[in-house]
Amino acid sequence: MDAWLDRIGYRGPTSPTLETLNRLIFAHAHAVSYETLDIMLGRPPKLDIATLQAKMIDGGRGGYCFEQNMLFRAALRALGYRITSLQGRVVRGLAIDAPRPAIHMLQQVELPEGSYLADVGFGNLAPTCALSLKPLAEQETPHETMRFIDVEGELTLQALLRHGWEHIYRVIPYPRYDAEYDITNWYTATHPQTPYQGNIIAARPGPNRTRVTMYNARVTVRDAEGRAEKRWLSNDQEYHDVLRGEFGLNISDQEIDQCVTVMKAKGTGDAPHPFFG
């Protein structure tokens, strides 16, 4: 616990309150980047706590939804929070009622104020504070304004961006077993048609309510209203500089070079992906 709090730079109270939860989500999101580079390196993520601690706390790396939220869940439980593990159907860039599989991990936190969503693992649109699981209530976060829309019993998380409300994922309101995460994690990390096999993907919140996203050579800085500034990396050294500098990843030269090689052979280039727009 002390090592995790040090890793995320948190020095505040640790009593299991809504205020503490908001501060922990904010600190974790800014310190531990979303990234999927191990999948490109042929290393499907492992979800046991010892491995997650070694990678993201001691190792200075990031992770994707299962890794991030498994670690965050363990920390919250150790602090005394009551957690219900959930899954979501990602509909980013798709129709709100798209028939999507449940490939995202998130969690519900029970507090005296009610039930709240906690999710530190959705890359460029993960909420940077807890969100009350109430439909239609517009909720301010340190970044975007967000809300939930009920879609046949599944609350759809939306963010207010430049062109209006955009869908993120639908929350399935039933508790999940960790074995279900193991299955979904393996599918997501090994299926040849998932975007993680051949594309360099990273994201983290930036200063002044911005978010920074990397998709192959494209680096995007987007503000809370959805205005985006994009630039394209022009040489291999820039990948080292960005992954280590802007995303704070402790990753070797050899590993970065291998990811770039895989990207050039298997990646989709600058083609847009609905999850990482």
PDB file of C-alpha atoms in Angstrom:
ATOM      1  CA  MET A   1       0.000   0.000   0.000  1.00  0.00           C
ATOM      2  CA  ASP A   2       2.751   2.474   0.909  1.00  0.00           C
ATOM      3  CA  ALA A   3       4.565   1.692  -2.335  1.00  0.00           C
ATOM      4  CA  TRP A   4       1.396   2.255  -4.390  1.00  0.00           C
ATOM      5  CA  LEU A   5       0.638   5.555  -2.646  1.00  0.00           C
ATOM      6  CA  ASP A   6       4.219   6.648  -3.274  1.00  0.00           C
ATOM      7  CA  ARG A   7       3.991   5.565  -6.928  1.00  0.00           C
ATOM      8  CA  ILE A   8       0.910   7.734  -7.503  1.00  0.00           C
ATOM      9  CA  GLY A   9       2.269  10.624  -5.426  1.00  0.00           C
ATOM     10  CA  TYR A  10      -0.609  10.602  -2.953  1.00  0.00           C
ATOM     11  CA  ARG A  11      -0.125  12.179   0.475  1.00  0.00           C
ATOM     12  CA  GLY A  12      -3.716  12.733   1.625  1.00  0.00           C
ATOM     13  CA  PRO A  13      -6.113  10.922   3.976  1.00  0.00           C
ATOM     14  CA  THR A  14      -6.842   7.239   3.382  1.00  0.00           C
ATOM     15  CA  SER A  15     -10.169   6.838   5.188  1.00  0.00           C
ATOM     16  CA  PRO A  16     -12.720   5.177   2.838  1.00  0.00           C
ATOM     17  CA  THR A  17     -14.735   8.274   1.925  1.00  0.00           C
ATOM     18  CA  LEU A  18     -15.960   9.767  -1.332  1.00  0.00           C
ATOM     19  CA  GLU A  19     -13.414  12.589  -1.062  1.00  0.00           C
ATOM     20  CA  THR A  20     -10.556  10.106  -0.647  1.00  0.00           C
ATOM     21  CA  LEU A  21     -11.838   8.019  -3.558  1.00  0.00           C
ATOM     22  CA  ASN A  22     -11.906  11.053  -5.850  1.00  0.00           C
ATOM     23  CA  ARG A  23      -8.368  12.017  -4.889  1.00  0.00           C
ATOM     24  CA  LEU A  24      -7.057   8.478  -5.348  1.00  0.00           C
ATOM     25  CA  ILE A  25      -8.619   8.137  -8.802  1.00  0.00           C
ATOM     26  CA  PHE A  26      -7.151  11.475  -9.875  1.00  0.00           C
ATOM     27  CA  ALA A  27      -3.684  10.635  -8.548  1.00  0.00           C
ATOM     28  CA  HIS A  28      -3.593   7.115 -10.011  1.00  0.00           C
ATOM     29  CA  ALA A  29      -4.833   8.243 -13.422  1.00  0.00           C
ATOM     30  CA  HIS A  30      -2.147  10.909 -13.715  1.00  0.00           C
ATOM     31  CA  ALA A  31       0.696   8.669 -12.522  1.00  0.00           C
ATOM     32  CA  VAL A  32       0.004   5.279 -14.155  1.00  0.00           C
ATOM     33  CA  SER A  33      -0.510   5.545 -17.909  1.00  0.00           C
ATOM     34  CA  TYR A  34      -2.862   3.408 -19.931  1.00  0.00           C
ATOM     35  CA  GLU A  35      -0.714   1.331 -22.290  1.00  0.00           C
ATOM     36  CA  THR A  36      -0.796  -2.027 -24.059  1.00  0.00           C
ATOM     37  CA  LEU A  37       2.832  -2.509 -25.088  1.00  0.00           C
ATOM     38  CA  ASP A  38       3.287  -5.905 -23.416  1.00  0.00           C
ATOM     39  CA  ILE A  39       0.710  -7.350 -25.811  1.00  0.00           C
ATOM     40  CA  MET A  40       2.830  -6.180 -28.760  1.00  0.00           C
ATOM     41  CA  LEU A  41       5.826  -7.818 -27.103  1.00  0.00           C
ATOM     42  CA  GLY A  42       4.051 -11.178 -26.951  1.00  0.00           C
ATOM     43  CA  ARG A  43       3.389 -11.004 -23.212  1.00  0.00           C
ATOM     44  CA  PRO A  44      -0.349 -11.341 -22.460  1.00  0.00           C
ATOM     45  CA  PRO A  45      -0.975  -9.487 -19.177  1.00  0.00           C
ATOM     46  CA  LYS A  46      -1.236 -11.513 -15.973  1.00  0.00           C
ATOM     47  CA  LEU A  47      -3.788 -10.360 -13.432  1.00  0.00           C
ATOM     48  CA  ASP A  48      -2.487 -11.712 -10.124  1.00  0.00           C
ATOM     49  CA  ILE A  49      -1.720  -8.952  -7.643  1.00  0.00           C
ATOM     50  CA  ALA A  50       1.969  -9.838  -7.263  1.00  0.00           C
ATOM     51  CA  THR A  51       2.541  -9.455 -11.015  1.00  0.00           C
ATOM     52  CA  LEU A  52       0.528  -6.229 -11.190  1.00  0.00           C
ATOM     53  CA  GLN A  53       2.489  -4.723  -8.302  1.00  0.00           C
ATOM     54  CA  ALA A  54       5.797  -5.755  -9.860  1.00  0.00           C
ATOM     55  CA  LYS A  55       4.856  -4.229 -13.200  1.00  0.00           C
ATOM     56  CA  MET A  56       3.003  -1.023 -12.336  1.00  0.00           C
ATOM     57  CA  ILE A  57       4.343  -0.122  -8.886  1.00  0.00           C
ATOM     58  CA  ASP A  58       7.910  -1.440  -8.741  1.00  0.00           C
ATOM     59  CA  GLY A  59       8.449  -1.542 -12.504  1.00  0.00           C
ATOM     60  CA  GLY A  60       7.179   1.931 -13.390  1.00  0.00           C
ATOM     61  CA  ARG A  61       4.973   0.702 -16.198  1.00  0.00           C
ATOM     62  CA  GLY A  62       1.307   1.247 -17.022  1.00  0.00           C
ATOM     63  CA  GLY A  63      -1.363  -1.196 -18.100  1.00  0.00           C
ATOM     64  CA  TYR A  64      -4.762  -1.572 -19.683  1.00  0.00           C
ATOM     65  CA  CYS A  65      -8.200  -1.910 -18.104  1.00  0.00           C
ATOM     66  CA  PHE A  66      -7.884  -5.304 -16.418  1.00  0.00           C
ATOM     67  CA  GLU A  67      -4.441  -4.557 -15.008  1.00  0.00           C
ATOM     68  CA  GLN A  68      -5.229  -1.030 -13.851  1.00  0.00           C
ATOM     69  CA  ASN A  69      -8.603  -1.773 -12.292  1.00  0.00           C
ATOM     70  CA  MET A  70      -7.458  -5.032 -10.663  1.00  0.00           C
ATOM     71  CA  LEU A  71      -4.641  -3.153  -8.925  1.00  0.00           C
ATOM     72  CA  PHE A  72      -6.887  -0.232  -8.013  1.00  0.00           C
ATOM     73  CA  ARG A  73      -9.577  -2.596  -6.684  1.00  0.00           C
ATOM     74  CA  ALA A  74      -7.050  -4.334  -4.428  1.00  0.00           C
ATOM     75  CA  ALA A  75      -5.934  -0.974  -3.046  1.00  0.00           C
ATOM     76  CA  LEU A  76      -9.493   0.197  -2.405  1.00  0.00           C
ATOM     77  CA  ARG A  77     -10.407  -3.015  -0.625  1.00  0.00           C
ATOM     78  CA  ALA A  78      -7.303  -2.753   1.539  1.00  0.00           C
ATOM     79  CA  LEU A  79      -8.445   0.737   2.545  1.00  0.00           C
ATOM     80  CA  GLY A  80     -11.869  -0.560   3.559  1.00  0.00           C
ATOM     81  CA  TYR A  81     -14.048   0.275   0.543  1.00  0.00           C
ATOM     82  CA  ARG A  82     -16.931  -2.018  -0.411  1.00  0.00           C
ATOM     83  CA  ILE A  83     -16.498  -2.993  -4.060  1.00  0.00           C
ATOM     84  CA  THR A  84     -18.690  -4.751  -6.620  1.00  0.00           C
ATOM     85  CA  SER A  85     -16.763  -5.880  -9.702  1.00  0.00           C
ATOM     86  CA  LEU A  86     -18.505  -5.120 -13.002  1.00  0.00           C
ATOM     87  CA  GLN A  87     -17.971  -5.266 -16.754  1.00  0.00           C
ATOM     88  CA  GLY A  88     -18.857  -2.863 -19.542  1.00  0.00           C
ATOM     89  CA  ARG A  89     -19.640  -2.963 -23.259  1.00  0.00           C
ATOM     90  CA  VAL A  90     -17.433  -0.469 -25.097  1.00  0.00           C
ATOM     91  CA  VAL A  91     -19.460   1.672 -27.539  1.00  0.00           C
ATOM     92  CA  ARG A  92     -16.951   4.463 -28.119  1.00  0.00           C
ATOM     93  CA  GLY A  93     -17.479   5.643 -31.705  1.00  0.00           C
ATOM     94  CA  LEU A  94     -20.391   3.224 -32.182  1.00  0.00           C
ATOM     95  CA  ALA A  95     -24.177   3.275 -31.804  1.00  0.00           C
ATOM     96  CA  ILE A  96     -25.315   3.581 -28.201  1.00  0.00           C
ATOM     97  CA  ASP A  97     -27.126   0.232 -28.407  1.00  0.00           C
ATOM     98  CA  ALA A  98     -24.455  -1.606 -30.420  1.00  0.00           C
ATOM     99  CA  PRO A  99     -24.440  -5.355 -29.587  1.00  0.00           C
ATOM    100  CA  ARG A 100     -21.003  -5.337 -28.021  1.00  0.00           C
ATOM    101  CA  PRO A 101     -19.284  -8.005 -25.887  1.00  0.00           C
ATOM    102  CA  ALA A 102     -18.334  -7.219 -22.296  1.00  0.00           C
ATOM    103  CA  ILE A 103     -14.603  -6.539 -22.703  1.00  0.00           C
ATOM    104  CA  HIS A 104     -14.035  -3.767 -20.152  1.00  0.00           C
ATOM    105  CA  MET A 105     -13.490  -4.041 -16.393  1.00  0.00           C
ATOM    106  CA  LEU A 106     -14.799  -1.436 -13.970  1.00  0.00           C
ATOM    107  CA  GLN A 107     -16.051  -1.327 -10.417  1.00  0.00           C
ATOM    108  CA  GLN A 108     -18.902  -0.055  -8.296  1.00  0.00           C
ATOM    109  CA  VAL A 109     -18.058   1.466  -4.925  1.00  0.00           C
ATOM    110  CA  GLU A 110     -20.694   1.553  -2.179  1.00  0.00           C
ATOM    111  CA  LEU A 111     -20.564   4.720  -0.111  1.00  0.00           C
ATOM    112  CA  PRO A 112     -22.951   6.451   2.335  1.00  0.00           C
ATOM    113  CA  GLU A 113     -23.737   8.878  -0.520  1.00  0.00           C
ATOM    114  CA  GLY A 114     -24.778   5.993  -2.815  1.00  0.00           C
ATOM    115  CA  SER A 115     -23.246   3.776  -5.510  1.00  0.00           C
ATOM    116  CA  TYR A 116     -20.346   5.211  -7.522  1.00  0.00           C
ATOM    117  CA  LEU A 117     -18.404   4.131 -10.601  1.00  0.00           C
ATOM    118  CA  ALA A 118     -14.619   3.916 -10.241  1.00  0.00           C
ATOM    119  CA  ASP A 119     -12.616   3.245 -13.414  1.00  0.00           C
ATOM    120  CA  VAL A 120      -8.933   4.039 -13.902  1.00  0.00           C
ATOM    121  CA  GLY A 121      -8.505   1.850 -16.989  1.00  0.00           C
ATOM    122  CA  PHE A 122     -10.234   3.329 -20.027  1.00  0.00           C
ATOM    123  CA  GLY A 123      -7.388   5.237 -21.559  1.00  0.00           C
ATOM    124  CA  ASN A 124      -8.327   8.556 -23.113  1.00  0.00           C
ATOM    125  CA  LEU A 125     -11.750   8.887 -21.478  1.00  0.00           C
ATOM    126  CA  ALA A 126     -11.510   7.147 -18.095  1.00  0.00           C
ATOM    127  CA  PRO A 127     -13.328   9.333 -15.533  1.00  0.00           C
ATOM    128  CA  THR A 128     -10.818  11.168 -13.359  1.00  0.00           C
ATOM    129  CA  CYS A 129     -13.130  11.064 -10.333  1.00  0.00           C
ATOM    130  CA  ALA A 130     -15.886   8.814  -9.024  1.00  0.00           C
ATOM    131  CA  LEU A 131     -19.263   9.105 -10.772  1.00  0.00           C
ATOM    132  CA  SER A 132     -22.647   8.639  -9.128  1.00  0.00           C
ATOM    133  CA  LEU A 133     -24.478   5.783 -10.858  1.00  0.00           C
ATOM    134  CA  LYS A 134     -27.622   7.829 -11.449  1.00  0.00           C
ATOM    135  CA  PRO A 135     -29.092   8.313 -14.929  1.00  0.00           C
ATOM    136  CA  LEU A 136     -29.261  11.761 -16.570  1.00  0.00           C
ATOM    137  CA  ALA A 137     -27.382  13.657 -13.839  1.00  0.00           C
ATOM    138  CA  GLU A 138     -24.662  15.770 -15.468  1.00  0.00           C
ATOM    139  CA  GLN A 139     -21.522  15.390 -13.364  1.00  0.00           C
ATOM    140  CA  GLU A 140     -18.451  17.600 -13.482  1.00  0.00           C
ATOM    141  CA  THR A 141     -15.094  15.841 -13.358  1.00  0.00           C
ATOM    142  CA  PRO A 142     -11.557  17.276 -13.334  1.00  0.00           C
ATOM    143  CA  HIS A 143     -11.744  16.784 -17.099  1.00  0.00           C
ATOM    144  CA  GLU A 144     -14.983  16.312 -19.077  1.00  0.00           C
ATOM    145  CA  THR A 145     -18.581  16.681 -17.971  1.00  0.00           C
ATOM    146  CA  MET A 146     -20.103  13.185 -17.881  1.00  0.00           C
ATOM    147  CA  ARG A 147     -23.465  11.503 -17.424  1.00  0.00           C
ATOM    148  CA  PHE A 148     -25.216   8.132 -17.652  1.00  0.00           C
ATOM    149  CA  ILE A 149     -28.065   7.269 -20.036  1.00  0.00           C
ATOM    150  CA  ASP A 150     -30.189   4.182 -19.349  1.00  0.00           C
ATOM    151  CA  VAL A 151     -30.230   1.827 -22.349  1.00  0.00           C
ATOM    152  CA  GLU A 152     -32.468  -1.148 -21.586  1.00  0.00           C
ATOM    153  CA  GLY A 153     -31.157  -1.530 -18.059  1.00  0.00           C
ATOM    154  CA  GLU A 154     -27.503  -0.770 -18.844  1.00  0.00           C
ATOM    155  CA  LEU A 155     -26.222   2.683 -17.927  1.00  0.00           C
ATOM    156  CA  THR A 156     -24.239   4.183 -20.809  1.00  0.00           C
ATOM    157  CA  LEU A 157     -21.408   6.494 -19.757  1.00  0.00           C
ATOM    158  CA  GLN A 158     -21.194   9.602 -21.949  1.00  0.00           C
ATOM    159  CA  ALA A 159     -18.766  12.526 -22.098  1.00  0.00           C
ATOM    160  CA  LEU A 160     -19.631  16.025 -23.277  1.00  0.00           C
ATOM    161  CA  LEU A 161     -17.077  16.822 -25.966  1.00  0.00           C
ATOM    162  CA  ARG A 162     -16.830  19.396 -28.730  1.00  0.00           C
ATOM    163  CA  HIS A 163     -19.650  18.001 -30.871  1.00  0.00           C
ATOM    164  CA  GLY A 164     -21.987  16.942 -28.074  1.00  0.00           C
ATOM    165  CA  TRP A 165     -22.445  13.873 -25.919  1.00  0.00           C
ATOM    166  CA  GLU A 166     -20.296  10.913 -27.006  1.00  0.00           C
ATOM    167  CA  HIS A 167     -20.835   7.331 -25.831  1.00  0.00           C
ATOM    168  CA  ILE A 168     -18.080   5.511 -23.958  1.00  0.00           C
ATOM    169  CA  TYR A 169     -19.382   2.214 -22.577  1.00  0.00           C
ATOM    170  CA  ARG A 170     -22.493   0.552 -21.196  1.00  0.00           C
ATOM    171  CA  VAL A 171     -22.279  -0.689 -17.608  1.00  0.00           C
ATOM    172  CA  ILE A 172     -23.663  -4.195 -17.031  1.00  0.00           C
ATOM    173  CA  PRO A 173     -25.297  -4.028 -13.573  1.00  0.00           C
ATOM    174  CA  TYR A 174     -24.420  -7.556 -12.423  1.00  0.00           C
ATOM    175  CA  PRO A 175     -21.458  -8.664 -10.284  1.00  0.00           C
ATOM    176  CA  ARG A 176     -18.690 -10.490 -12.131  1.00  0.00           C
ATOM    177  CA  TYR A 177     -16.286 -13.201 -11.043  1.00  0.00           C
ATOM    178  CA  ASP A 178     -12.561 -12.795 -11.533  1.00  0.00           C
ATOM    179  CA  ALA A 179     -12.565 -15.893 -13.754  1.00  0.00           C
ATOM    180  CA  GLU A 180     -14.647 -13.879 -16.239  1.00  0.00           C
ATOM    181  CA  TYR A 181     -11.930 -11.231 -16.313  1.00  0.00           C
ATOM    182  CA  ASP A 182      -9.323 -13.948 -16.902  1.00  0.00           C
ATOM    183  CA  ILE A 183     -11.227 -15.170 -19.958  1.00  0.00           C
ATOM    184  CA  THR A 184     -11.843 -11.699 -21.365  1.00  0.00           C
ATOM    185  CA  ASN A 185      -8.280 -10.581 -20.685  1.00  0.00           C
ATOM    186  CA  TRP A 186      -6.897 -13.587 -22.557  1.00  0.00           C
ATOM    187  CA  TYR A 187      -9.232 -13.003 -25.505  1.00  0.00           C
ATOM    188  CA  THR A 188      -8.451  -9.280 -25.650  1.00  0.00           C
ATOM    189  CA  ALA A 189      -4.695  -9.792 -25.396  1.00  0.00           C
ATOM    190  CA  THR A 190      -4.330 -12.685 -27.842  1.00  0.00           C
ATOM    191  CA  HIS A 191      -7.022 -12.384 -30.522  1.00  0.00           C
ATOM    192  CA  PRO A 192      -5.271 -11.428 -33.781  1.00  0.00           C
ATOM    193  CA  GLN A 193      -7.897  -8.844 -34.725  1.00  0.00           C
ATOM    194  CA  THR A 194      -7.790  -6.749 -31.572  1.00  0.00           C
ATOM    195  CA  PRO A 195      -6.031  -3.376 -32.029  1.00  0.00           C
ATOM    196  CA  TYR A 196      -3.466  -4.156 -29.319  1.00  0.00           C
ATOM    197  CA  GLN A 197      -1.574  -6.763 -31.340  1.00  0.00           C
ATOM    198  CA  GLY A 198      -0.006  -4.361 -33.823  1.00  0.00           C
ATOM    199  CA  ASN A 199      -0.547  -0.792 -32.621  1.00  0.00           C
ATOM    200  CA  ILE A 200       1.279   1.373 -30.091  1.00  0.00           C
ATOM    201  CA  ILE A 201      -1.457   2.686 -27.797  1.00  0.00           C
ATOM    202  CA  ALA A 202      -0.973   4.876 -24.720  1.00  0.00           C
ATOM    203  CA  ALA A 203      -2.989   7.536 -22.886  1.00  0.00           C
ATOM    204  CA  ARG A 204      -2.928   9.613 -19.732  1.00  0.00           C
ATOM    205  CA  PRO A 205      -4.503  12.822 -18.395  1.00  0.00           C
ATOM    206  CA  GLY A 206      -2.417  15.924 -18.924  1.00  0.00           C
ATOM    207  CA  PRO A 207      -2.255  19.370 -17.293  1.00  0.00           C
ATOM    208  CA  ASN A 208      -5.026  21.964 -17.558  1.00  0.00           C
ATOM    209  CA  ARG A 209      -7.786  19.374 -18.141  1.00  0.00           C
ATOM    210  CA  THR A 210      -6.085  17.953 -21.219  1.00  0.00           C
ATOM    211  CA  ARG A 211      -5.670  14.318 -22.227  1.00  0.00           C
ATOM    212  CA  VAL A 212      -2.742  12.926 -24.186  1.00  0.00           C
ATOM    213  CA  THR A 213      -3.222   9.922 -26.457  1.00  0.00           C
ATOM    214  CA  MET A 214      -0.731   8.051 -28.622  1.00  0.00           C
ATOM    215  CA  TYR A 215      -1.841   5.811 -31.480  1.00  0.00           C
ATOM    216  CA  ASN A 216       1.199   4.673 -33.441  1.00  0.00           C
ATOM    217  CA  ALA A 217       2.924   7.791 -34.799  1.00  0.00           C
ATOM    218  CA  ARG A 218       0.017  10.108 -33.941  1.00  0.00           C
ATOM    219  CA  VAL A 219       0.136  11.967 -30.619  1.00  0.00           C
ATOM    220  CA  THR A 220      -3.004  13.915 -29.719  1.00  0.00           C
ATOM    221  CA  VAL A 221      -3.503  16.475 -26.965  1.00  0.00           C
ATOM    222  CA  ARG A 222      -7.232  17.101 -26.443  1.00  0.00           C
ATOM    223  CA  ASP A 223      -8.787  19.653 -24.097  1.00  0.00           C
ATOM    224  CA  ALA A 224     -11.940  19.137 -22.029  1.00  0.00           C
ATOM    225  CA  GLU A 225     -14.160  20.582 -24.783  1.00  0.00           C
ATOM    226  CA  GLY A 226     -12.805  18.158 -27.379  1.00  0.00           C
ATOM    227  CA  ARG A 227     -10.475  20.470 -29.326  1.00  0.00           C
ATOM    228  CA  ALA A 228      -7.481  18.413 -30.407  1.00  0.00           C
ATOM    229  CA  GLU A 229      -3.926  19.238 -31.407  1.00  0.00           C
ATOM    230  CA  LYS A 230      -2.187  16.430 -33.269  1.00  0.00           C
ATOM    231  CA  ARG A 231       1.374  15.771 -34.260  1.00  0.00           C
ATOM    232  CA  TRP A 232       3.096  12.848 -35.962  1.00  0.00           C
ATOM    233  CA  LEU A 233       6.389  11.277 -34.898  1.00  0.00           C
ATOM    234  CA  SER A 234       8.953  11.328 -37.686  1.00  0.00           C
ATOM    235  CA  ASN A 235      11.741   9.043 -36.456  1.00  0.00           C
ATOM    236  CA  ASP A 236      12.285   6.082 -34.155  1.00  0.00           C
ATOM    237  CA  GLN A 237      13.984   8.128 -31.408  1.00  0.00           C
ATOM    238  CA  GLU A 238      10.812  10.140 -30.922  1.00  0.00           C
ATOM    239  CA  TYR A 239       8.978   6.995 -29.846  1.00  0.00           C
ATOM    240  CA  HIS A 240      11.509   6.598 -27.038  1.00  0.00           C
ATOM    241  CA  ASP A 241      11.139  10.247 -26.027  1.00  0.00           C
ATOM    242  CA  VAL A 242       7.334  10.218 -26.014  1.00  0.00           C
ATOM    243  CA  LEU A 243       6.769   6.875 -24.296  1.00  0.00           C
ATOM    244  CA  ARG A 244       9.275   7.686 -21.577  1.00  0.00           C
ATOM    245  CA  GLY A 245       8.685  11.435 -21.327  1.00  0.00           C
ATOM    246  CA  GLU A 246       5.019  12.155 -21.983  1.00  0.00           C
ATOM    247  CA  PHE A 247       3.743   8.812 -20.669  1.00  0.00           C
ATOM    248  CA  GLY A 248       6.355   8.216 -17.987  1.00  0.00           C
ATOM    249  CA  LEU A 249       6.972   4.570 -18.905  1.00  0.00           C
ATOM    250  CA  ASN A 250      10.003   2.734 -17.558  1.00  0.00           C
ATOM    251  CA  ILE A 251      10.638   0.667 -20.673  1.00  0.00           C
ATOM    252  CA  SER A 252      13.901  -0.369 -22.302  1.00  0.00           C
ATOM    253  CA  ASP A 253      15.288   0.750 -25.656  1.00  0.00           C
ATOM    254  CA  GLN A 254      15.051  -2.823 -26.923  1.00  0.00           C
ATOM    255  CA  GLU A 255      11.384  -3.112 -25.960  1.00  0.00           C
ATOM    256  CA  ILE A 256      10.473   0.182 -27.614  1.00  0.00           C
ATOM    257  CA  ASP A 257      12.373  -0.754 -30.767  1.00  0.00           C
ATOM    258  CA  GLN A 258      10.580  -4.109 -30.861  1.00  0.00           C
ATOM    259  CA  CYS A 259       7.184  -2.372 -30.531  1.00  0.00           C
ATOM    260  CA  VAL A 260       8.058  -0.011 -33.381  1.00  0.00           C
ATOM    261  CA  THR A 261       9.084  -2.981 -35.539  1.00  0.00           C
ATOM    262  CA  VAL A 262       5.807  -4.780 -34.794  1.00  0.00           C
ATOM    263  CA  MET A 263       3.842  -1.601 -35.490  1.00  0.00           C
ATOM    264  CA  LYS A 264       5.499  -1.143 -38.881  1.00  0.00           C
ATOM    265  CA  ALA A 265       4.733  -4.747 -39.805  1.00  0.00           C
ATOM    266  CA  LYS A 266       1.236  -5.210 -38.359  1.00  0.00           C
ATOM    267  CA  GLY A 267      -0.178  -1.826 -37.337  1.00  0.00           C
ATOM    268  CA  THR A 268      -2.979   0.122 -38.945  1.00  0.00           C
ATOM    269  CA  GLY A 269      -0.888   3.259 -39.329  1.00  0.00           C
ATOM    270  CA  ASP A 270      -2.852   6.464 -38.909  1.00  0.00           C
ATOM    271  CA  ALA A 271      -6.212   4.843 -39.598  1.00  0.00           C
ATOM    272  CA  PRO A 272      -8.675   5.973 -36.945  1.00  0.00           C
ATOM    273  CA  HIS A 273      -9.878   3.479 -34.362  1.00  0.00           C
ATOM    274  CA  PRO A 274     -13.220   4.187 -32.652  1.00  0.00           C
ATOM    275  CA  PHE A 275     -11.878   3.400 -29.174  1.00  0.00           C
ATOM    276  CA  PHE A 276      -8.824   5.651 -29.467  1.00  0.00           C
ATOM    277  CA  GLY A 277     -10.043   8.672 -31.429  1.00  0.00           C
TER     278      GLY A 277
END
